[in-house]
Coordinates of C-alpha atoms in Angstrom, one line a residue:
Chain A
M92 CA -19.9 -203.1 14.1
A93 CA -20.0 -205.5 11.2
V94 CA -23.5 -204.3 10.3
E95 CA -22.5 -200.7 10.8
N96 CA -19.6 -200.8 8.4
G97 CA -21.3 -203.0 5.9
K98 CA -19.4 -206.3 6.4
A99 CA -22.6 -208.1 7.5
D100 CA -26.2 -207.7 6.3
Y101 CA -27.7 -208.7 9.6
G102 CA -26.5 -209.0 13.2
I103 CA -28.2 -210.4 16.3
V104 CA -27.4 -209.2 19.9
P105 CA -29.0 -209.6 23.3
L106 CA -30.8 -206.6 24.5
E107 CA -32.5 -207.6 27.8
N108 CA -32.7 -210.6 30.1
F109 CA -35.7 -211.3 32.2
Y110 CA -33.6 -211.5 35.4
N111 CA -30.6 -209.4 34.7
G112 CA -32.2 -206.5 32.9
E113 CA -30.7 -204.7 30.0
V114 CA -27.3 -205.6 28.3
R115 CA -25.1 -202.6 28.7
E116 CA -22.7 -203.4 26.0
T117 CA -25.7 -203.5 23.5
L118 CA -27.1 -200.1 24.7
D119 CA -23.6 -198.5 24.5
S120 CA -22.9 -199.9 21.0
L121 CA -26.3 -198.8 19.7
T122 CA -25.4 -195.3 20.8
E123 CA -22.2 -195.3 18.7
C124 CA -23.9 -196.6 15.5
S125 CA -25.4 -194.3 12.8
Q126 CA -26.4 -196.7 10.1
T127 CA -27.6 -199.7 12.1
K128 CA -31.3 -200.2 12.9
I129 CA -33.2 -202.6 15.0
I130 CA -35.6 -204.5 12.6
E131 CA -37.0 -207.3 14.7
E132 CA -37.0 -208.8 18.2
K133 CA -36.6 -212.4 19.0
V134 CA -37.1 -214.0 22.3
M135 CA -35.2 -217.2 23.5
T136 CA -36.0 -219.3 26.5
I137 CA -32.8 -220.0 28.5
V138 CA -32.7 -223.3 30.5
H139 CA -29.7 -223.4 32.7
C140 CA -28.6 -226.8 34.1
L141 CA -25.9 -227.7 36.7
G142 CA -23.6 -230.6 35.7
T143 CA -20.4 -232.3 36.9
L144 CA -18.0 -234.9 35.7
K145 CA -19.3 -238.4 36.3
N146 CA -16.6 -239.2 38.9
S147 CA -16.9 -235.9 40.7
K148 CA -16.9 -235.4 44.5
E149 CA -18.3 -232.5 46.6
I150 CA -18.7 -229.3 44.6
K151 CA -16.4 -226.5 45.7
K152 CA -16.6 -224.2 42.7
I153 CA -19.1 -223.5 40.0
L154 CA -18.0 -222.3 36.5
S155 CA -20.1 -220.4 34.0
K156 CA -20.4 -217.3 31.9
D157 CA -20.8 -214.2 34.2
Q158 CA -24.4 -213.5 33.1
A159 CA -25.4 -217.1 33.7
L160 CA -23.8 -217.0 37.2
E161 CA -25.8 -213.8 37.9
Q162 CA -29.1 -215.3 36.6
C163 CA -28.5 -218.4 38.8
S164 CA -27.3 -216.4 41.8
K165 CA -30.4 -217.2 43.9
Y166 CA -30.1 -220.9 43.2
I167 CA -26.4 -220.9 44.0
C168 CA -26.9 -219.0 47.3
E169 CA -29.6 -221.3 48.4
N170 CA -28.1 -224.6 47.3
Y171 CA -24.3 -224.0 47.3
P172 CA -23.8 -221.0 49.7
N173 CA -20.1 -221.7 50.3
V174 CA -19.1 -222.5 46.8
K175 CA -16.7 -220.2 44.8
T176 CA -18.1 -219.0 41.4
I177 CA -15.6 -218.6 38.5
A178 CA -16.6 -216.6 35.4
T179 CA -15.6 -218.1 32.0
S180 CA -16.0 -216.4 28.6
S181 CA -18.9 -218.7 27.7
T182 CA -20.9 -221.5 29.2
A183 CA -19.2 -223.9 26.7
E184 CA -15.8 -222.9 28.1
A185 CA -16.9 -223.7 31.6
V186 CA -17.7 -227.3 30.5
E187 CA -14.5 -227.6 28.5
N188 CA -12.3 -226.3 31.4
I189 CA -13.7 -228.8 33.8
K190 CA -13.3 -231.7 31.3
E191 CA -9.8 -230.7 30.3
K192 CA -8.5 -230.3 33.8
A193 CA -10.5 -233.2 35.1
M194 CA -11.9 -231.0 37.9
T195 CA -13.7 -233.4 40.2
D196 CA -14.7 -230.6 42.7
A197 CA -16.3 -228.3 40.1
G198 CA -19.8 -227.9 38.6
A199 CA -20.7 -226.1 35.3
I200 CA -23.8 -224.2 34.5
A201 CA -24.7 -224.6 30.9
S202 CA -27.4 -226.0 28.6
E203 CA -28.5 -229.6 29.0
E204 CA -27.1 -230.5 25.5
A205 CA -23.7 -228.9 26.2
L206 CA -23.3 -230.8 29.5
K207 CA -24.6 -234.2 28.1
S208 CA -22.5 -234.0 25.0
S209 CA -19.3 -233.7 27.2
G210 CA -20.5 -236.7 29.2
F211 CA -21.5 -234.7 32.3
N212 CA -23.9 -235.8 35.0
I213 CA -26.9 -233.4 35.3
L214 CA -27.4 -232.6 38.9
D215 CA -30.3 -230.1 38.5
K216 CA -32.4 -228.9 35.6
D217 CA -33.8 -225.4 34.8
I218 CA -32.2 -223.8 37.9
C219 CA -33.3 -220.4 36.9
P220 CA -37.0 -220.8 35.9
K221 CA -38.9 -218.6 33.4
N222 CA -35.6 -217.3 32.2
K223 CA -35.6 -215.6 28.8
T224 CA -33.5 -213.3 26.8
R225 CA -34.7 -210.8 24.3
F226 CA -32.5 -210.5 21.2
I227 CA -32.7 -207.8 18.5
V228 CA -32.0 -208.3 14.9
L229 CA -29.9 -205.5 13.4
S230 CA -29.7 -204.3 9.7
R231 CA -29.1 -201.1 7.7
K232 CA -32.7 -201.4 6.3
I233 CA -35.8 -200.2 8.1
S234 CA -38.8 -202.4 9.0
E235 CA -42.2 -201.5 7.6
K236 CA -45.3 -200.9 9.7
T237 CA -47.4 -203.9 10.8
G238 CA -49.9 -202.1 12.9
D239 CA -48.4 -203.5 16.2
D240 CA -44.9 -202.1 16.4
K241 CA -42.5 -200.6 18.8
T242 CA -39.8 -197.9 18.4
F243 CA -36.5 -197.7 20.2
L244 CA -34.8 -194.4 20.7
V245 CA -31.9 -192.9 22.6
I246 CA -32.1 -189.4 24.0
H247 CA -28.9 -187.5 24.7
P248 CA -30.0 -184.2 26.4
P249 CA -27.5 -181.6 25.3
I250 CA -27.8 -179.5 28.4
D251 CA -28.3 -180.8 31.9
K252 CA -31.7 -179.3 32.6
S253 CA -33.4 -180.4 35.8
G254 CA -36.4 -182.6 35.3
I255 CA -35.4 -183.7 31.7
L256 CA -36.6 -187.3 32.1
Y257 CA -39.8 -186.1 33.6
N258 CA -40.5 -183.8 30.7
C259 CA -39.6 -186.5 28.1
L260 CA -42.0 -188.9 29.8
K261 CA -44.6 -186.1 29.9
T262 CA -44.3 -185.6 26.2
F263 CA -45.2 -189.2 25.5
S264 CA -47.9 -189.4 28.2
D265 CA -49.6 -186.3 26.7
S266 CA -49.6 -188.0 23.3
D267 CA -51.0 -191.2 24.8
I268 CA -48.0 -193.2 23.8
N269 CA -47.2 -196.2 26.1
L270 CA -43.6 -196.7 27.2
E271 CA -42.3 -200.3 27.3
L272 CA -38.8 -199.7 28.6
I273 CA -36.9 -196.8 30.2
Q274 CA -33.1 -197.0 30.9
S275 CA -30.4 -194.6 31.6
R276 CA -26.6 -195.0 31.1
P277 CA -23.9 -192.5 32.0
N278 CA -22.5 -190.6 29.1
R279 CA -18.9 -190.6 30.3
E280 CA -19.3 -187.0 31.2
K281 CA -21.6 -185.7 33.9
G282 CA -24.9 -186.6 32.1
Y283 CA -26.9 -189.5 31.0
Y284 CA -28.3 -191.2 27.8
F285 CA -31.9 -192.2 28.2
Y286 CA -33.1 -195.2 26.2
I287 CA -36.8 -195.4 25.6
E288 CA -38.8 -198.1 23.9
L289 CA -42.4 -197.0 23.0
S290 CA -45.5 -198.5 21.5
G291 CA -46.0 -197.5 17.8
H292 CA -44.0 -197.2 14.6
K293 CA -41.9 -194.1 14.0
E294 CA -44.1 -193.3 11.0
D295 CA -47.2 -193.3 13.0
E296 CA -48.4 -189.7 13.2
R297 CA -48.7 -189.8 16.9
V298 CA -45.1 -191.0 17.3
T299 CA -43.7 -188.6 14.7
K300 CA -45.4 -185.6 16.4
A301 CA -44.3 -186.5 19.9
I302 CA -40.7 -186.9 18.8
E303 CA -40.9 -183.5 17.0
K304 CA -42.2 -182.0 20.2
L305 CA -39.4 -183.6 22.3
Q306 CA -36.8 -182.3 19.9
E307 CA -38.3 -178.8 20.2
Y308 CA -38.0 -179.1 24.0
L309 CA -34.5 -180.5 24.1
D310 CA -32.7 -178.8 21.3
P311 CA -35.0 -176.3 19.6
K312 CA -32.4 -174.9 17.2
E313 CA -31.0 -178.4 16.3
E314 CA -27.6 -177.3 17.4
Y315 CA -26.5 -180.8 18.6
P316 CA -26.1 -184.0 16.7
N317 CA -28.1 -187.0 17.9
T318 CA -30.1 -185.3 20.6
I319 CA -32.8 -187.9 19.6
K320 CA -31.7 -190.9 17.6
I321 CA -34.3 -193.4 16.5
L322 CA -32.7 -196.9 16.7
G323 CA -35.5 -198.6 14.8
S324 CA -39.2 -199.6 14.6
Y325 CA -40.1 -203.3 14.6
P326 CA -43.0 -205.6 15.3
N327 CA -43.9 -206.0 19.0
S328 CA -43.4 -209.6 20.1
H329 CA -45.0 -208.9 23.6
W330 CA -42.2 -210.9 25.0
K331 CA -43.0 -210.6 28.7
E332 CA -46.6 -211.8 28.4
Chain B
M191 CA -26.2 -209.1 54.9
A192 CA -23.8 -208.7 57.8
V193 CA -25.3 -205.3 58.6
E194 CA -28.8 -206.5 58.0
N195 CA -28.6 -209.4 60.5
G196 CA -26.5 -207.4 63.1
K197 CA -23.1 -209.1 62.6
A198 CA -21.5 -205.9 61.6
D199 CA -22.2 -202.3 62.7
Y200 CA -21.2 -200.8 59.3
G201 CA -20.8 -201.9 55.8
I202 CA -19.5 -200.2 52.7
V203 CA -20.5 -201.2 49.1
P204 CA -20.1 -199.6 45.7
L205 CA -23.3 -198.0 44.3
E206 CA -22.3 -196.4 41.1
N207 CA -19.3 -196.0 38.8
F208 CA -18.8 -192.9 36.6
Y209 CA -18.4 -195.1 33.5
N210 CA -20.3 -198.3 34.2
G211 CA -23.3 -196.8 35.9
E212 CA -25.1 -198.4 38.8
V213 CA -23.9 -201.6 40.6
R214 CA -26.7 -204.1 40.1
E215 CA -25.8 -206.4 43.0
T216 CA -26.0 -203.4 45.3
L217 CA -29.4 -202.3 44.1
D218 CA -30.7 -205.9 44.3
S219 CA -29.4 -206.4 47.8
L220 CA -30.8 -203.1 49.1
T221 CA -34.2 -204.2 47.9
E222 CA -33.9 -207.4 50.1
C223 CA -32.9 -205.5 53.3
S224 CA -35.4 -204.3 55.8
Q225 CA -33.1 -203.0 58.6
T226 CA -30.2 -201.6 56.6
K227 CA -30.0 -197.9 55.8
I228 CA -27.6 -195.8 53.7
I229 CA -26.0 -193.3 56.1
E230 CA -23.2 -191.7 54.0
E231 CA -21.8 -191.7 50.5
K232 CA -18.0 -191.8 49.9
V233 CA -16.3 -191.2 46.5
M234 CA -13.1 -192.8 45.5
T235 CA -11.0 -191.9 42.5
I236 CA -10.0 -195.1 40.6
V237 CA -6.6 -194.9 38.7
H238 CA -6.2 -198.0 36.5
C239 CA -2.8 -198.8 35.1
L240 CA -1.6 -201.4 32.7
G241 CA 1.4 -203.5 33.7
T242 CA 3.4 -206.6 32.6
L243 CA 6.2 -208.7 34.0
K244 CA 9.6 -207.2 33.3
N245 CA 10.7 -209.9 30.8
S246 CA 7.4 -209.8 29.0
K247 CA 6.9 -209.9 25.2
E248 CA 4.0 -208.8 23.0
I249 CA 0.7 -208.6 24.9
K250 CA -1.8 -211.2 23.8
K251 CA -4.2 -211.1 26.7
I252 CA -5.2 -208.7 29.4
L253 CA -6.4 -209.8 32.8
S254 CA -8.4 -207.8 35.3
K255 CA -11.6 -207.7 37.3
D256 CA -14.7 -207.6 34.9
Q257 CA -15.7 -204.1 36.0
A258 CA -12.2 -202.8 35.4
L259 CA -12.1 -204.4 32.0
E260 CA -15.4 -202.7 31.2
Q261 CA -14.2 -199.3 32.5
C262 CA -11.1 -199.6 30.3
S263 CA -12.8 -201.1 27.3
K264 CA -12.3 -197.9 25.2
Y265 CA -8.5 -197.9 25.9
I266 CA -8.2 -201.6 25.2
C267 CA -10.1 -201.3 21.9
E268 CA -8.0 -198.4 20.8
N269 CA -4.6 -199.7 21.9
Y270 CA -4.9 -203.5 22.0
P271 CA -7.7 -204.3 19.5
N272 CA -6.7 -208.0 19.0
V273 CA -6.0 -208.8 22.6
K274 CA -8.1 -211.4 24.6
T275 CA -9.6 -210.0 27.9
I276 CA -9.8 -212.4 30.8
A277 CA -11.9 -211.6 33.9
T278 CA -10.5 -212.4 37.3
S279 CA -12.2 -212.2 40.6
S280 CA -10.2 -209.1 41.7
T281 CA -7.5 -206.8 40.2
A282 CA -5.0 -208.4 42.7
E283 CA -5.8 -211.8 41.4
A284 CA -5.0 -210.7 37.8
V285 CA -1.5 -209.6 39.0
E286 CA -1.0 -212.8 41.1
N287 CA -2.0 -215.0 38.2
I288 CA 0.4 -213.5 35.7
K289 CA 3.2 -213.6 38.3
E290 CA 2.5 -217.3 39.4
K291 CA 2.3 -218.6 35.9
A292 CA 5.1 -216.4 34.6
M293 CA 2.9 -215.2 31.8
T294 CA 5.1 -213.2 29.5
D295 CA 2.3 -212.5 27.0
A296 CA -0.1 -210.9 29.4
G297 CA -0.9 -207.6 30.9
A298 CA -2.8 -206.8 34.1
I299 CA -5.0 -203.8 34.8
A300 CA -4.7 -202.9 38.4
S301 CA -3.6 -200.0 40.7
E302 CA -0.1 -198.7 40.3
E303 CA 0.8 -199.9 43.9
A304 CA -0.4 -203.5 43.2
L305 CA 1.6 -203.7 40.0
K306 CA 4.8 -202.2 41.5
S307 CA 4.7 -204.2 44.6
S308 CA 4.7 -207.4 42.4
G309 CA 7.6 -206.0 40.4
F310 CA 5.6 -205.3 37.3
N311 CA 6.6 -202.8 34.6
I312 CA 4.0 -200.0 34.2
L313 CA 3.2 -199.6 30.5
D314 CA 0.5 -197.0 30.9
K315 CA -1.0 -194.9 33.8
D316 CA -4.5 -193.8 34.4
I317 CA -5.9 -195.5 31.3
C318 CA -9.5 -194.6 32.2
P319 CA -9.3 -190.9 33.1
K320 CA -11.7 -189.2 35.5
N321 CA -12.9 -192.6 36.8
K322 CA -14.5 -192.7 40.2
T323 CA -16.8 -194.9 42.1
R324 CA -19.4 -193.8 44.6
F325 CA -19.6 -196.1 47.7
I326 CA -22.3 -196.1 50.3
V327 CA -21.9 -196.7 54.0
L328 CA -24.6 -198.9 55.5
S329 CA -25.8 -199.1 59.0
R330 CA -29.0 -199.9 61.0
K331 CA -29.0 -196.3 62.4
I332 CA -30.4 -193.3 60.6
S333 CA -28.4 -190.2 59.6
E334 CA -29.5 -186.8 60.9
K335 CA -30.5 -183.8 58.8
T336 CA -27.6 -181.6 57.7
G337 CA -29.5 -179.2 55.4
D338 CA -27.9 -180.6 52.3
D339 CA -29.1 -184.2 52.1
K340 CA -30.3 -186.8 49.7
T341 CA -32.8 -189.7 50.1
F342 CA -32.7 -193.0 48.4
L343 CA -35.9 -195.0 47.8
V344 CA -37.0 -198.0 46.0
I345 CA -40.5 -198.1 44.5
H346 CA -42.2 -201.4 43.8
P347 CA -45.5 -200.7 42.0
P348 CA -48.0 -203.4 43.1
I349 CA -50.0 -203.2 40.0
D350 CA -48.7 -202.7 36.5
K351 CA -50.5 -199.5 35.7
S352 CA -49.4 -197.7 32.5
G353 CA -47.3 -194.6 33.0
I354 CA -46.3 -195.4 36.6
L355 CA -42.8 -194.0 36.3
Y356 CA -44.2 -190.8 34.7
N357 CA -46.6 -190.3 37.6
C358 CA -43.9 -190.9 40.1
L359 CA -41.7 -188.4 38.5
K360 CA -44.6 -186.0 38.3
T361 CA -45.2 -186.2 42.0
F362 CA -41.7 -185.1 42.7
S363 CA -41.7 -182.5 40.0
D364 CA -44.9 -181.0 41.4
S365 CA -43.3 -180.8 44.8
D366 CA -40.2 -179.1 43.3
I367 CA -38.0 -182.0 44.4
N368 CA -34.9 -182.5 42.3
L369 CA -34.0 -186.1 41.2
E370 CA -30.4 -187.1 41.2
L371 CA -30.7 -190.7 40.0
I372 CA -33.4 -192.9 38.4
Q373 CA -32.9 -196.6 37.7
S374 CA -35.0 -199.6 37.0
R375 CA -34.4 -203.3 37.6
P376 CA -36.6 -206.2 36.7
N377 CA -38.4 -207.6 39.7
R378 CA -38.2 -211.3 38.5
E379 CA -41.8 -211.2 37.6
K380 CA -43.2 -209.0 34.7
G381 CA -42.6 -205.7 36.5
Y382 CA -39.9 -203.4 37.7
Y383 CA -38.4 -201.9 40.8
F384 CA -37.7 -198.2 40.4
Y385 CA -34.8 -196.7 42.3
I386 CA -34.9 -193.0 42.9
E387 CA -32.4 -190.7 44.6
L388 CA -33.8 -187.3 45.4
S389 CA -32.6 -184.0 46.9
G390 CA -33.7 -183.6 50.6
H391 CA -33.9 -185.5 53.8
K392 CA -36.8 -187.8 54.4
E393 CA -37.8 -185.7 57.4
D394 CA -38.1 -182.5 55.3
E395 CA -41.7 -181.6 55.1
R396 CA -41.6 -181.4 51.2
V397 CA -40.1 -184.9 50.9
T398 CA -42.5 -186.5 53.5
K399 CA -45.5 -185.0 51.7
A400 CA -44.4 -186.1 48.3
I401 CA -43.8 -189.7 49.5
E402 CA -47.2 -189.7 51.2
K403 CA -48.8 -188.5 47.9
L404 CA -47.0 -191.2 46.0
Q405 CA -48.1 -193.9 48.4
E406 CA -51.6 -192.7 48.0
Y407 CA -51.3 -193.0 44.2
L408 CA -49.6 -196.4 44.1
D409 CA -51.2 -198.3 47.0
P410 CA -53.9 -196.1 48.6
K411 CA -55.2 -198.8 51.0
E412 CA -51.6 -199.9 51.9
E413 CA -52.3 -203.4 50.8
Y414 CA -48.9 -204.3 49.8
P415 CA -45.6 -204.4 51.8
N416 CA -42.7 -202.2 50.6
T417 CA -44.5 -200.3 47.8
I418 CA -42.2 -197.5 48.8
K419 CA -39.1 -198.3 50.8
I420 CA -36.8 -195.5 52.1
L421 CA -33.3 -196.8 52.0
G422 CA -31.8 -193.9 53.8
S423 CA -31.1 -190.1 54.0
Y424 CA -27.5 -188.9 54.1
P425 CA -25.4 -185.8 53.3
N426 CA -25.0 -185.0 49.6
S427 CA -21.3 -185.2 48.5
H428 CA -22.1 -183.7 45.1
W429 CA -19.8 -186.4 43.7
K430 CA -20.2 -185.7 40.0
E431 CA -19.2 -182.0 40.3

């Protein structure tokens, strides 16, 4: 919102985690913006560790941010099947809570640095291997073409036609445009928003024409606002490779 | 898991909320099951209320289960923009925490009954209107045809072909099968699982043939297990109507 209303030049928010999938709050917020564009993607490797206080006994509960608990759920199930998980507002808060309350029966999932700097014992390192999160950089400017770009758009079909998603995908397939991500979110009515990330810059002729064709199919008289909203074009980081 | 390993005859889990969309834990768990089938869907209207202790002052924090906080995020932003939200493991726990610690600066989001039975004041009723959650009933049996059924399946494309989802949707479109839900989840490798709910029972000839055609396209030599897994056929409740 700070980028949208001009209080900040740039913002950075998580879009997708390798294990958890898309970040819903980000998708929902992007739908509400009109000025804000995605100008870049940045990938960060996330190394979760499990730590306890030095004098701790058997672990009966594990504290961490909800997303971190989800990402590590396989590890927790396999290694601490009977432990209670408690969500905190950040991984740092998990560490602080345990320290402040001198909880000797609790573990925290956080980064190695956060655990060490609070004097915790590290019981296990990188408990959710290969974990990474894709962040997007937001701005009110637009990124220029680099020749290897992606475009992110949100489609809000004005009428609940049957087979809408199929026809959207067909338009891109017919234009030989590769899709990198497809997601849907309920629109708080009976329908859905569809989020599509495709290969190519929005100024590439192939992309421009496909989007025109899609607009023609979904809302030929342009009666509805934001039937197709382009959320930005930006260089492809090939983050999953 | 209780249904899967025979410890329970039936289970019931949430699949989708009108506001939040699909429940990821349910989709991920269904993928891991081999015996468990969906035999019925049940829709529950969810009426969230905001309550406080009788002697409470200005609200500085709101406690509730994370999903309830998400569902009510619009209401909270509009009415309590500067309030801190705190996730608890259930809505009941939010009410108990406030009562136990005699928090006079906190509100709980819960059902009217839960708030009243703990002697709370109700500040606002039904703060997330039209809210409902679709639950699914699980069993190791299979539901019989009723003539108005749906089938839920999860597709795990063995090879990362381009345009896989498009071709899956094309198969159903060509067979005149209507799709009710499409979702994707990362598969903890580079690919995705696709969840599809379609109109028709798995024993309907049209559905059987479309699934055979899809299998032929995705994995013609049947080299991979669970390329297409049918998670059940069950009566259509038309829950969004």
